[in-house]
Short mmCIF file of C-alpha atoms and ligand atoms in Angstrom, two decimals:
data_model
loop_
_atom_site.label_atom_id
_atom_site.label_comp_id
_atom_site.label_asym_id
_atom_site.label_seq_id
_atom_site.Cartn_x
_atom_site.Cartn_y
_atom_site.Cartn_z
CA UNK A 1391 -38.43 -34.09 -68.70
CA UNK A 1392 -40.18 -30.70 -69.13
CA UNK A 1393 -38.12 -27.50 -69.45
CA UNK A 1394 -39.10 -26.57 -65.88
CA UNK A 1395 -38.03 -29.99 -64.54
CA UNK A 1396 -34.69 -29.77 -66.28
CA UNK A 1397 -34.02 -26.21 -65.04
CA UNK A 1398 -34.91 -27.28 -61.45
CA UNK A 1399 -32.54 -30.22 -61.66
CA UNK A 1400 -29.76 -28.07 -63.11
CA UNK A 1401 -30.18 -25.55 -60.24
CA UNK A 1402 -30.01 -28.50 -57.80
CA UNK A 1403 -26.81 -29.74 -59.34
CA UNK A 1404 -25.33 -26.21 -59.11
CA UNK A 1405 -26.32 -26.12 -55.44
CA UNK A 1406 -24.65 -29.48 -54.80
CA UNK A 1407 -21.52 -28.21 -56.51
CA UNK A 1408 -21.71 -24.95 -54.50
CA UNK A 1409 -21.96 -26.90 -51.23
CA UNK A 1410 -18.89 -28.94 -52.16
CA UNK A 1411 -16.95 -25.75 -52.98
CA UNK A 1412 -18.09 -24.21 -49.69
CA UNK A 1413 -16.93 -27.23 -47.63
CA UNK A 1414 -13.51 -27.19 -49.29
CA UNK A 1415 -13.14 -23.40 -48.98
CA UNK A 1416 -14.14 -23.32 -45.30
CA UNK A 1417 -11.34 -25.81 -44.55
CA UNK A 1418 -8.94 -23.65 -46.56
CA UNK A 1419 -10.12 -20.51 -44.77
CA UNK A 1420 -9.50 -22.14 -41.37
CA UNK A 1421 -5.99 -23.07 -42.50
CA UNK A 1422 -4.98 -19.60 -43.74
CA UNK A 1423 -6.57 -17.53 -40.95
CA UNK A 1424 -5.18 -19.22 -37.84
CA UNK A 1425 -4.09 -15.87 -36.39
CA UNK A 1426 -7.61 -14.48 -36.82
CA UNK A 1427 -9.00 -17.58 -35.12
CA UNK A 1428 -6.66 -17.12 -32.15
CA UNK A 1429 -7.46 -13.41 -31.88
CA UNK A 1430 -11.20 -14.16 -32.04
CA UNK A 1431 -10.95 -16.86 -29.36
CA UNK A 1432 -9.26 -14.34 -27.08
CA UNK A 1433 -11.82 -11.65 -27.89
CA UNK A 1434 -14.76 -14.00 -27.22
CA UNK A 1435 -13.69 -14.09 -23.56
CA UNK A 1436 -14.33 -10.37 -23.19
CA UNK A 1437 -16.64 -9.32 -26.05
CA UNK A 1438 -19.91 -11.11 -26.93
CA UNK A 1439 -19.21 -13.03 -30.18
CA UNK A 1440 -15.67 -11.64 -30.05
CA UNK A 1441 -16.62 -8.53 -32.04
CA UNK A 1442 -17.50 -4.87 -31.33
CA UNK A 1443 -20.70 -4.98 -33.47
CA UNK A 1444 -22.72 -8.14 -34.12
CA UNK A 1445 -22.66 -7.41 -37.87
CA UNK A 1446 -18.93 -8.24 -37.75
CA UNK A 1447 -19.42 -11.81 -36.51
CA UNK A 1448 -19.48 -14.75 -38.89
CA UNK A 1449 -18.55 -18.42 -38.83
CA UNK A 1450 -16.11 -19.93 -38.27
CA UNK A 1451 -14.49 -16.59 -37.23
CA UNK A 1452 -14.07 -13.20 -38.87
CA UNK A 1453 -10.76 -12.14 -40.34
CA UNK A 1454 -9.02 -9.88 -37.85
CA UNK A 1455 -7.32 -6.98 -39.61
CA UNK A 1456 -3.93 -5.48 -38.89
CA UNK A 1457 -3.84 -2.61 -41.37
CA UNK A 1458 -5.58 -0.95 -44.28
CA UNK A 1459 -4.44 1.44 -46.99
CA UNK A 1460 -5.92 2.72 -50.27
CA UNK A 1461 -8.12 -0.21 -51.45
CA UNK A 1462 -6.41 -2.97 -49.47
CA UNK A 1463 -6.43 -4.63 -46.07
CA UNK A 1464 -3.95 -7.03 -44.46
CA UNK A 1465 -5.08 -9.47 -41.78
CA UNK A 1466 -3.13 -10.66 -38.75
CA UNK A 1467 -1.97 -13.73 -40.71
CA UNK A 1468 -0.44 -11.48 -43.38
CA UNK A 1469 -3.10 -12.25 -46.03
CA UNK A 1470 -3.69 -9.29 -48.32
CA UNK A 1471 -7.16 -8.48 -49.62
CA UNK A 1472 -8.60 -6.06 -52.12
CA UNK A 1473 -11.29 -4.50 -50.00
CA UNK A 1474 -14.69 -4.33 -51.72
CA UNK A 1475 -16.52 -4.01 -48.39
CA UNK A 1476 -14.89 -0.65 -47.67
CA UNK A 1477 -16.37 -0.29 -44.20
CA UNK A 1478 -19.88 -1.35 -45.26
CA UNK A 1479 -19.61 1.29 -47.96
CA UNK A 1480 -18.33 4.07 -45.70
CA UNK A 1481 -14.94 4.39 -47.37
CA UNK A 1482 -15.85 5.88 -50.73
CA UNK A 1483 -12.73 8.01 -50.41
CA UNK A 1484 -10.62 4.89 -49.75
CA UNK A 1485 -8.60 3.88 -46.71
CA UNK A 1486 -6.80 6.96 -45.36
CA UNK A 1487 -6.95 9.07 -48.50
CA UNK A 1488 -3.93 11.45 -48.45
CA UNK A 1489 -6.20 14.51 -48.40
CA UNK A 1490 -8.23 13.13 -45.48
CA UNK A 1491 -5.02 12.30 -43.66
CA UNK A 1492 -3.65 15.84 -44.19
CA UNK A 1493 -6.88 17.40 -42.94
CA UNK A 1494 -7.07 15.19 -39.86
CA UNK A 1495 -3.38 15.69 -39.03
CA UNK A 1496 -3.74 19.45 -39.35
CA UNK A 1497 -6.74 19.37 -37.04
CA UNK A 1498 -4.89 17.26 -34.45
CA UNK A 1499 -2.56 20.24 -34.02
CA UNK A 1500 -5.58 22.38 -33.18
CA UNK A 1501 -7.61 20.04 -30.95
CA UNK A 1502 -10.14 17.26 -31.30
CA UNK A 1503 -13.13 18.33 -29.23
CA UNK A 1504 -14.39 21.78 -28.27
CA UNK A 1505 -18.10 21.19 -27.34
CA UNK A 1506 -18.61 24.70 -28.63
CA UNK A 1507 -18.95 25.34 -32.37
CA UNK A 1508 -16.13 25.41 -34.88
CA UNK A 1509 -16.26 27.25 -38.20
CA UNK A 1510 -16.20 24.02 -40.16
CA UNK A 1511 -19.67 23.08 -38.82
CA UNK A 1512 -21.29 25.66 -41.09
CA UNK A 1513 -18.85 24.94 -43.94
CA UNK A 1514 -19.73 21.23 -44.01
CA UNK A 1515 -23.47 21.98 -43.63
CA UNK A 1516 -23.22 24.35 -46.62
CA UNK A 1517 -21.53 21.64 -48.69
CA UNK A 1518 -24.24 19.10 -47.83
CA UNK A 1519 -26.91 21.70 -48.54
CA UNK A 1520 -25.48 22.31 -51.98
CA UNK A 1521 -25.37 18.60 -52.80
CA UNK A 1522 -28.81 17.69 -51.46
CA UNK A 1523 -30.79 20.86 -52.14
CA UNK A 1524 -31.85 20.93 -48.48
CA UNK A 1525 -30.89 24.00 -46.43
CA UNK A 1526 -30.61 22.99 -42.75
CA UNK A 1527 -28.40 20.32 -41.16
CA UNK A 1528 -27.29 18.85 -37.86
CA UNK A 1529 -24.44 16.41 -37.25
CA UNK A 1530 -24.50 13.10 -35.41
CA UNK A 1531 -21.96 10.37 -34.71
CA UNK A 1532 -23.57 7.52 -36.66
CA UNK A 1533 -26.27 6.59 -39.11
CA UNK A 1534 -28.33 5.23 -36.26
CA UNK A 1535 -28.48 8.64 -34.63
CA UNK A 1536 -29.16 10.31 -37.97
CA UNK A 1537 -32.31 8.22 -38.60
CA UNK A 1538 -33.41 8.39 -34.94
CA UNK A 1539 -33.20 12.19 -34.89
CA UNK A 1540 -34.88 12.59 -38.28
CA UNK A 1541 -37.79 10.47 -37.05
CA UNK A 1542 -38.05 12.58 -33.91
CA UNK A 1543 -38.19 15.76 -36.01
CA UNK A 1544 -40.97 14.20 -38.13
CA UNK A 1545 -42.94 13.37 -34.99
CA UNK A 1546 -42.38 16.90 -33.69
CA UNK A 1547 -43.64 18.42 -36.96
CA UNK A 1548 -46.74 16.26 -37.29
CA UNK A 1549 -47.63 15.52 -33.65
CA UNK A 1550 -48.19 11.92 -34.79
CA UNK A 1551 -46.69 8.76 -33.22
CA UNK A 1552 -46.68 6.13 -35.95
CA UNK A 1553 -43.94 5.56 -38.50
CA UNK A 1554 -43.78 3.40 -41.62
CA UNK A 1555 -40.78 1.43 -42.85
CA UNK A 1556 -40.31 -1.25 -45.47
CA UNK A 1557 -39.84 -4.95 -44.78
CA UNK A 1558 -36.16 -5.93 -44.97
CA UNK A 1559 -35.02 -2.33 -44.49
CA UNK A 1560 -32.26 -1.53 -41.99
CA UNK A 1561 -32.07 1.98 -40.56
CA UNK A 1562 -29.72 1.51 -37.62
CA UNK A 1563 -30.11 -0.12 -34.23
CA UNK A 1564 -32.56 2.09 -32.34
CA UNK A 1565 -35.77 0.42 -31.18
CA UNK A 1566 -38.36 1.83 -33.54
CA UNK A 1567 -36.54 0.64 -36.69
CA UNK A 1568 -35.17 -2.66 -35.31
CA UNK A 1569 -38.39 -4.14 -36.61
CA UNK A 1570 -38.75 -6.45 -39.63
CA UNK A 1571 -35.12 -5.95 -40.54
CA UNK A 1572 -34.78 -9.51 -41.86
CA UNK A 1573 -37.88 -11.25 -40.46
CA UNK A 1574 -38.24 -15.03 -40.72
CA UNK A 1575 -40.95 -15.57 -43.33
CA UNK A 1576 -42.93 -17.94 -41.11
CA UNK A 1577 -43.55 -14.98 -38.75
CA UNK A 1578 -43.86 -12.20 -41.30
CA UNK A 1579 -47.45 -12.60 -42.51
CA UNK A 1580 -48.74 -11.84 -46.00
CA UNK A 1581 -46.39 -10.26 -48.54
CA UNK A 1582 -48.66 -7.27 -49.23
CA UNK A 1583 -49.40 -6.53 -45.55
CA UNK A 1584 -46.42 -7.78 -43.51
CA UNK A 1585 -46.65 -8.25 -39.75
CA UNK A 1586 -44.07 -6.12 -37.86
CA UNK A 1587 -41.56 -8.54 -36.30
CA UNK A 1588 -39.06 -7.33 -33.67
CA UNK A 1589 -35.48 -7.95 -34.84
CA UNK A 1590 -34.09 -8.03 -31.31
CA UNK A 1591 -35.19 -8.67 -27.77
CA UNK A 1592 -35.76 -5.43 -25.88
CA UNK A 1593 -38.20 -3.77 -28.28
CA UNK A 1594 -41.30 -3.00 -26.23
CA UNK A 1595 -44.85 -3.76 -27.35
CA UNK A 1596 -45.56 -0.04 -27.34
CA UNK A 1597 -42.74 0.64 -29.81
CA UNK A 1598 -43.77 -2.31 -31.95
CA UNK A 1599 -47.30 -0.92 -32.09
CA UNK A 1600 -46.06 2.36 -33.56
CA UNK A 1601 -44.05 0.91 -36.46
CA UNK A 1602 -45.98 -0.15 -39.54
CA UNK A 1603 -44.24 -2.36 -42.11
CA UNK A 1604 -44.99 -2.43 -45.84
CA UNK A 1605 -43.31 -3.98 -48.90
CA UNK A 1606 -40.87 -1.87 -50.91
CA UNK A 1607 -41.90 -0.89 -54.45
CA UNK A 1608 -45.60 -1.00 -53.53
CA UNK A 1609 -47.19 2.49 -53.55
CA UNK A 1610 -50.70 1.07 -52.93
CA UNK A 1611 -49.52 -0.52 -49.68
CA UNK A 1612 -48.13 2.87 -48.60
CA UNK A 1613 -51.38 4.63 -49.38
CA UNK A 1614 -53.39 2.01 -47.45
CA UNK A 1615 -51.42 2.61 -44.24
CA UNK A 1616 -51.38 6.41 -44.53
CA UNK A 1617 -55.14 6.80 -44.99
CA UNK A 1618 -55.85 7.14 -41.25
CA UNK A 1619 -53.76 10.31 -41.16
CA UNK A 1620 -51.83 9.14 -38.07
CA UNK A 1621 -48.38 8.49 -39.57
CA UNK A 1622 -45.53 10.91 -38.85
CA UNK A 1623 -43.10 9.67 -41.49
CA UNK A 1624 -42.21 7.09 -44.07
CA UNK A 1625 -38.52 6.24 -43.68
CA UNK A 1626 -37.06 4.45 -46.67
CA UNK A 1627 -33.79 3.95 -48.47
CA UNK A 1628 -34.39 5.36 -51.97
CA UNK A 1629 -32.44 2.33 -53.19
CA UNK A 1630 -32.41 -0.57 -50.73
CA UNK A 1631 -28.82 -1.50 -49.95
CA UNK A 1632 -29.22 -4.07 -47.22
CA UNK A 1633 -30.67 -6.81 -49.43
CA UNK A 1634 -27.94 -6.64 -52.06
CA UNK A 1635 -29.15 -3.73 -54.16
CA UNK A 1636 -32.87 -3.36 -54.79
CA UNK A 1637 -33.75 -0.55 -57.18
CA UNK A 1638 -36.99 1.42 -57.12
CA UNK A 1639 -39.23 0.51 -60.02
CA UNK A 1640 -39.93 3.34 -62.46
CA UNK A 1641 -42.29 5.87 -60.86
CA UNK A 1642 -42.14 4.33 -57.36
CA UNK A 1643 -40.31 7.17 -55.62
CA UNK A 1644 -42.39 9.80 -57.42
CA UNK A 1645 -45.54 8.02 -56.22
CA UNK A 1646 -44.13 7.82 -52.68
CA UNK A 1647 -43.42 11.57 -52.78
CA UNK A 1648 -46.94 12.39 -53.94
CA UNK A 1649 -48.72 10.04 -51.50
CA UNK A 1650 -46.77 11.15 -48.42
CA UNK A 1651 -47.41 14.80 -49.29
CA UNK A 1652 -51.13 14.14 -49.73
CA UNK A 1653 -51.45 12.62 -46.24
CA UNK A 1654 -49.22 15.11 -44.43
CA UNK A 1655 -46.63 12.39 -43.72
CA UNK A 1656 -42.97 13.41 -43.90
CA UNK A 1657 -40.75 11.50 -46.30
CA UNK A 1658 -37.34 10.60 -44.88
CA UNK A 1659 -34.73 9.23 -47.24
CA UNK A 1660 -32.23 7.12 -45.36
CA UNK A 1661 -29.13 7.76 -47.44
CA UNK A 1662 -26.71 6.35 -44.89
CA UNK A 1663 -25.67 3.72 -47.44
CA UNK A 1664 -26.41 5.33 -50.78
CA UNK A 1665 -25.05 8.77 -49.83
CA UNK A 1666 -22.40 10.26 -52.05
CA UNK A 1667 -21.54 6.83 -53.50
CA UNK A 1668 -24.70 7.24 -55.61
CA UNK A 1669 -23.44 10.39 -57.28
CA UNK A 1670 -22.43 13.92 -56.29
CA UNK A 1671 -25.93 14.74 -55.03
CA UNK A 1672 -26.58 11.34 -53.46
CA UNK A 1673 -29.50 9.13 -54.49
CA UNK A 1674 -31.68 12.21 -54.01
CA UNK A 1675 -29.86 13.97 -56.84
CA UNK A 1676 -29.39 10.86 -58.98
CA UNK A 1677 -33.07 9.86 -58.85
CA UNK A 1678 -34.55 13.36 -58.86
CA UNK A 1679 -36.94 13.01 -55.90
CA UNK A 1680 -36.40 15.32 -52.93
CA UNK A 1681 -37.48 14.09 -49.49
CA UNK A 1682 -38.49 16.28 -46.54
CA UNK A 1683 -35.60 15.01 -44.43
CA UNK A 1684 -32.51 13.00 -45.29
CA UNK A 1685 -30.20 10.94 -43.05
CA UNK A 1686 -26.53 10.52 -43.94
CA UNK A 1687 -23.43 8.89 -42.45
CA UNK A 1688 -20.75 6.51 -43.77
CA UNK A 1689 -19.41 8.00 -47.03
CA UNK A 1690 -19.42 11.64 -45.87
CA UNK A 1691 -16.98 10.91 -43.01
CA UNK A 1692 -14.00 9.50 -44.93
CA UNK A 1693 -13.66 6.68 -42.38
CA UNK A 1694 -14.34 8.74 -39.26
CA UNK A 1695 -17.57 8.32 -37.27
CA UNK A 1696 -19.86 10.99 -38.67
CA UNK A 1697 -23.56 11.19 -39.42
CA UNK A 1698 -25.86 14.04 -40.37
CA UNK A 1699 -29.51 14.74 -40.98
CA UNK A 1700 -30.90 17.63 -42.91
CA UNK A 1701 -34.10 18.92 -44.36
CA UNK A 1702 -36.43 21.65 -45.32
CA UNK A 1703 -36.22 24.72 -43.13
CA UNK A 1704 -39.80 24.54 -41.85
CA UNK A 1705 -39.13 21.02 -40.51
CA UNK A 1706 -35.64 21.55 -39.10
CA UNK A 1707 -37.09 24.66 -37.38
CA UNK A 1708 -38.52 22.24 -34.83
CA UNK A 1709 -35.00 22.26 -33.43
CA UNK A 1710 -34.60 26.03 -33.82
CA UNK A 1711 -37.81 26.54 -31.84
CA UNK A 1712 -36.71 24.11 -29.12
CA UNK A 1713 -39.68 21.79 -29.66
CA UNK A 1714 -37.39 18.95 -30.74
CA UNK A 1715 -34.17 18.71 -28.80
CA UNK A 1716 -31.12 17.42 -30.62
CA UNK A 1717 -28.01 16.79 -28.51
CA UNK A 1718 -24.65 15.04 -28.49
CA UNK A 1719 -21.24 15.72 -26.95
CA UNK A 1720 -19.35 14.70 -30.07
CA UNK A 1721 -21.74 16.24 -32.61
CA UNK A 1722 -19.82 18.20 -35.22
CA UNK A 1723 -16.49 17.65 -33.50
CA UNK A 1724 -13.65 19.36 -35.38
CA UNK A 1725 -11.81 16.12 -36.24
CA UNK A 1726 -14.76 14.59 -38.10
CA UNK A 1727 -15.56 17.96 -39.65
CA UNK A 1728 -12.00 18.19 -41.01
CA UNK A 1729 -12.34 14.76 -42.59
CA UNK A 1730 -15.78 15.57 -44.04
CA UNK A 1731 -14.55 18.85 -45.48
CA UNK A 1732 -11.72 17.05 -47.27
CA UNK A 1733 -14.07 14.33 -48.55
CA UNK A 1734 -16.74 16.71 -49.79
CA UNK A 1735 -14.51 19.38 -51.30
CA UNK A 1736 -11.22 17.72 -52.31
CA UNK A 1737 -11.69 13.97 -52.70
CA UNK A 1738 -15.20 13.19 -53.91
CA UNK A 1739 -15.41 15.95 -56.48
CA UNK A 1740 -17.98 15.63 -59.28
CA UNK A 1741 -15.20 14.49 -61.66
CA UNK A 1742 -13.69 11.91 -59.30
CA UNK A 1743 -17.16 10.62 -58.40
CA UNK A 1744 -18.14 10.16 -62.05
CA UNK A 1745 -14.83 8.50 -62.94
CA UNK A 1746 -15.24 6.06 -60.06
CA UNK A 1747 -18.79 5.22 -61.08
CA UNK A 1748 -17.53 4.55 -64.61
CA UNK A 1749 -14.85 2.21 -63.21
CA UNK A 1750 -17.62 0.40 -61.42
CA UNK A 1751 -19.56 0.10 -64.69
CA UNK A 1752 -16.49 -1.58 -66.22
CA UNK A 1753 -16.57 -4.14 -63.41
CA UNK A 1754 -20.31 -4.68 -63.74
CA UNK A 1755 -19.93 -5.19 -67.51
CA UNK A 1756 -17.17 -7.74 -66.93
CA UNK A 1757 -19.38 -9.67 -64.48
CA UNK A 1758 -22.26 -9.52 -66.98
CA UNK A 1759 -20.02 -11.09 -69.62
CA UNK A 1760 -19.28 -13.97 -67.24
CA UNK A 1761 -22.98 -14.47 -66.47
CA UNK A 1762 -24.10 -14.20 -70.10
CA UNK A 1763 -21.50 -16.58 -71.44
CA UNK A 1764 -22.04 -19.18 -68.70
CA UNK A 1765 -25.82 -18.98 -68.28
CA UNK A 1766 -25.64 -19.18 -64.45
CA UNK A 1767 -28.84 -18.03 -62.69
CA UNK A 1768 -27.50 -14.66 -61.57
CA UNK A 1769 -27.65 -11.00 -62.52
CA UNK A 1770 -25.78 -7.84 -61.59
CA UNK A 1771 -27.16 -4.61 -60.22
CA UNK A 1772 -25.31 -1.30 -60.18
CA UNK A 1773 -26.16 1.87 -58.36
CA UNK A 1774 -23.46 4.52 -58.56
CA UNK A 1775 -20.17 3.18 -57.24
CA UNK A 1776 -21.83 0.10 -55.75
CA UNK A 1777 -22.74 -3.18 -57.34
CA UNK A 1778 -23.58 -6.77 -56.60
CA UNK A 1779 -24.16 -10.15 -58.12
CA UNK A 1780 -27.56 -11.48 -57.04
CA UNK A 1781 -28.08 -15.20 -57.43
CA UNK A 1782 -31.49 -15.13 -59.08
CA UNK A 1783 -32.36 -14.94 -62.76
CA UNK A 1784 -34.62 -11.86 -62.37
CA UNK A 1785 -34.08 -8.53 -60.57
CA UNK A 1786 -35.56 -8.43 -57.08
CA UNK A 1787 -38.30 -5.93 -56.19
CA UNK A 1788 -38.49 -6.36 -52.41
CA UNK A 1789 -37.47 -8.43 -49.39
CA UNK A 1790 -39.62 -11.43 -50.32
CA UNK A 1791 -37.92 -11.64 -53.73
CA UNK A 1792 -34.56 -11.35 -52.00
CA UNK A 1793 -35.43 -14.26 -49.69
CA UNK A 1794 -36.08 -16.38 -52.79
CA UNK A 1795 -32.54 -15.84 -54.14
CA UNK A 1796 -30.04 -18.68 -53.93
CA UNK A 1797 -28.04 -18.32 -50.71
CA UNK A 1798 -26.04 -21.55 -51.25
CA UNK A 1799 -24.56 -20.16 -54.44
CA UNK A 1800 -24.04 -16.72 -52.91
CA UNK A 1801 -22.22 -18.12 -49.87
CA UNK A 1802 -19.99 -20.36 -51.98
CA UNK A 1803 -19.01 -17.35 -54.11
CA UNK A 1804 -18.26 -15.27 -51.01
CA UNK A 1805 -16.03 -17.84 -49.27
CA UNK A 1806 -14.30 -18.71 -52.57
CA UNK A 1807 -13.54 -15.01 -53.05
CA UNK A 1808 -12.19 -14.32 -49.58
CA UNK A 1809 -9.64 -17.15 -49.94
CA UNK A 1810 -8.43 -15.46 -53.12
CA UNK A 1811 -8.02 -11.99 -51.67
CA UNK A 1812 -11.47 -10.66 -52.62
CA UNK A 1813 -12.98 -9.21 -49.48
CA UNK A 1814 -16.71 -8.68 -49.52
CA UNK A 1815 -18.86 -7.98 -46.49
CA UNK A 1816 -19.94 -10.99 -44.45
CA UNK A 1817 -23.57 -11.92 -44.76
CA UNK A 1818 -25.04 -11.88 -48.21
CA UNK A 1819 -27.03 -8.68 -47.78
CA UNK A 1820 -24.33 -6.29 -48.85
CA UNK A 1821 -22.76 -5.09 -52.06
CA UNK A 1822 -19.33 -4.05 -53.25
CA UNK A 1823 -18.12 -0.47 -53.27
CA UNK A 1824 -15.54 0.73 -55.76
CA UNK A 1825 -13.81 3.61 -54.01
CA UNK A 1826 -11.98 6.61 -55.38
CA UNK A 1827 -8.78 4.64 -54.61
CA UNK A 1828 -9.59 1.40 -56.47
CA UNK A 1829 -7.68 1.30 -59.75
CA UNK A 1830 -9.31 -0.31 -62.76
CA UNK A 1831 -7.14 -3.39 -62.15
CA UNK A 1832 -8.36 -3.50 -58.53
CA UNK A 1833 -11.96 -3.27 -59.67
CA UNK A 1834 -11.57 -5.95 -62.35
CA UNK A 1835 -9.88 -8.41 -59.97
CA UNK A 1836 -13.35 -9.14 -58.61
CA UNK A 1837 -14.58 -10.16 -62.06
CA UNK A 1838 -11.56 -12.43 -62.63
CA UNK A 1839 -12.16 -14.34 -59.41
CA UNK A 1840 -15.90 -14.43 -60.11
CA UNK A 1841 -15.12 -15.99 -63.52
CA UNK A 1842 -12.96 -18.65 -61.80
CA UNK A 1843 -15.78 -19.41 -59.39
CA UNK A 1844 -18.36 -19.76 -62.16
CA UNK A 1845 -15.95 -21.96 -64.12
CA UNK A 1846 -15.61 -24.28 -61.12
CA UNK A 1847 -19.31 -24.26 -60.47
CA UNK A 1848 -19.98 -25.52 -63.98
CA UNK A 1849 -17.04 -27.92 -64.18
C1 LIG B 2215 -29.45 2.24 -44.50
C2 LIG B 2215 -28.78 2.34 -43.16
N1 LIG B 2215 -29.24 3.22 -42.27
C3 LIG B 2215 -28.66 3.38 -41.06
C4 LIG B 2215 -27.58 2.62 -40.70
C5 LIG B 2215 -26.95 2.80 -39.36
O1 LIG B 2215 -25.71 3.40 -39.48
P1 LIG B 2215 -24.60 3.21 -38.33
O2 LIG B 2215 -24.10 1.82 -38.44
O3 LIG B 2215 -23.60 4.27 -38.64
O4 LIG B 2215 -25.31 3.46 -37.03
C6 LIG B 2215 -27.05 1.69 -41.60
C7 LIG B 2215 -25.88 0.88 -41.26
O5 LIG B 2215 -25.43 0.03 -41.97
C8 LIG B 2215 -27.68 1.53 -42.86
O6 LIG B 2215 -27.25 0.62 -43.74
#
């Protein structure tokens, strides 16, 4: 047998082993989550899929949670989990951090909604401005709104209709970005010039015609689609965090900055996921490339529904001048502002952020030890306080590489973990988040269970 033949057959035998582990663990999961099953059956009668957002649905049923505190969650069956999902990465400050709780409780005494400004609007905008080096901000209620409004500003500035996004990128659930989120490869066309594929029914042909899709980490592809001079913006996560973690290759973001500037196209960084989990100044600060506009949500809200978008004054002036209208009853409501103020000033300080990222490095190192000593076809990726194990020998550069990773092994690891109190997001697109409230022991528990899984896989 050649070396290639023997490595193919050893991957096959790992896959067979993974499928056997998965079958056993699914039965175990069903046994220990009977309360979640019952709650989901009830919910399915009144909510499609039994969940409030389709991302929360998975087979055979999601765990239904009763309570959460610090870095832990307890489900309705009484199972306790260390939470590494942390609200899809929103809970960098942990579940109900005492400082967030104090701030929210104090605000409850003074009202939850004014629909006229409160002083903390400017305070929070100043804090974001300091972190991101961008002067003007507006608040939204979600990441979806933050990317939708940033795109509208870009269209207002340029007077152009088209936008560019990368294949496999998720930017929320509004029509123009619900395109090629996770397209089936048999519909997606060539890797270097992907065909835009709607990710949901309800996206009109007109909208589809205005969204151009390119591969991540490919500056030439970006330049090709900008040459006509009809593109308002390139919206991109500086580090892709919806296909595990996919890092920009050296020089990619600098090239993106230069090319967009040359063609008069605005660069929008979608930092809804990276945000302040990447470092005190977000991915923007950590990677040293400043976009024209940035969209935030998740980690700035401390668990409350808050988004924001900000940018250079000349672009945000579209709103000042009344050319672009930005609205929302709950925008900048005092309750979310109180939480954000606590997160940005008291909880996620530069020191606490750096310490948490270091704790995450300890976890990543421990996982690397397991991979190196076992030789399994996997690698780890870290960005700030987030990390993941990707089941492929080499780092991925884009969505097509991600699709070639081993989902059988990834699923087996996920279901094995959940039955042992290691809660990772459903779907294999996500990553873990070590929050300010995870202790080192909490962080390392993931590596211990991962080691058990690898041991079983190779047994
Ligand atoms: C990169 C990115 N942008 C935007 C969004 C949308 O945010 P929200 O779910 O708050 O609407 C998400 C959500 O996961 C995201 O991952």
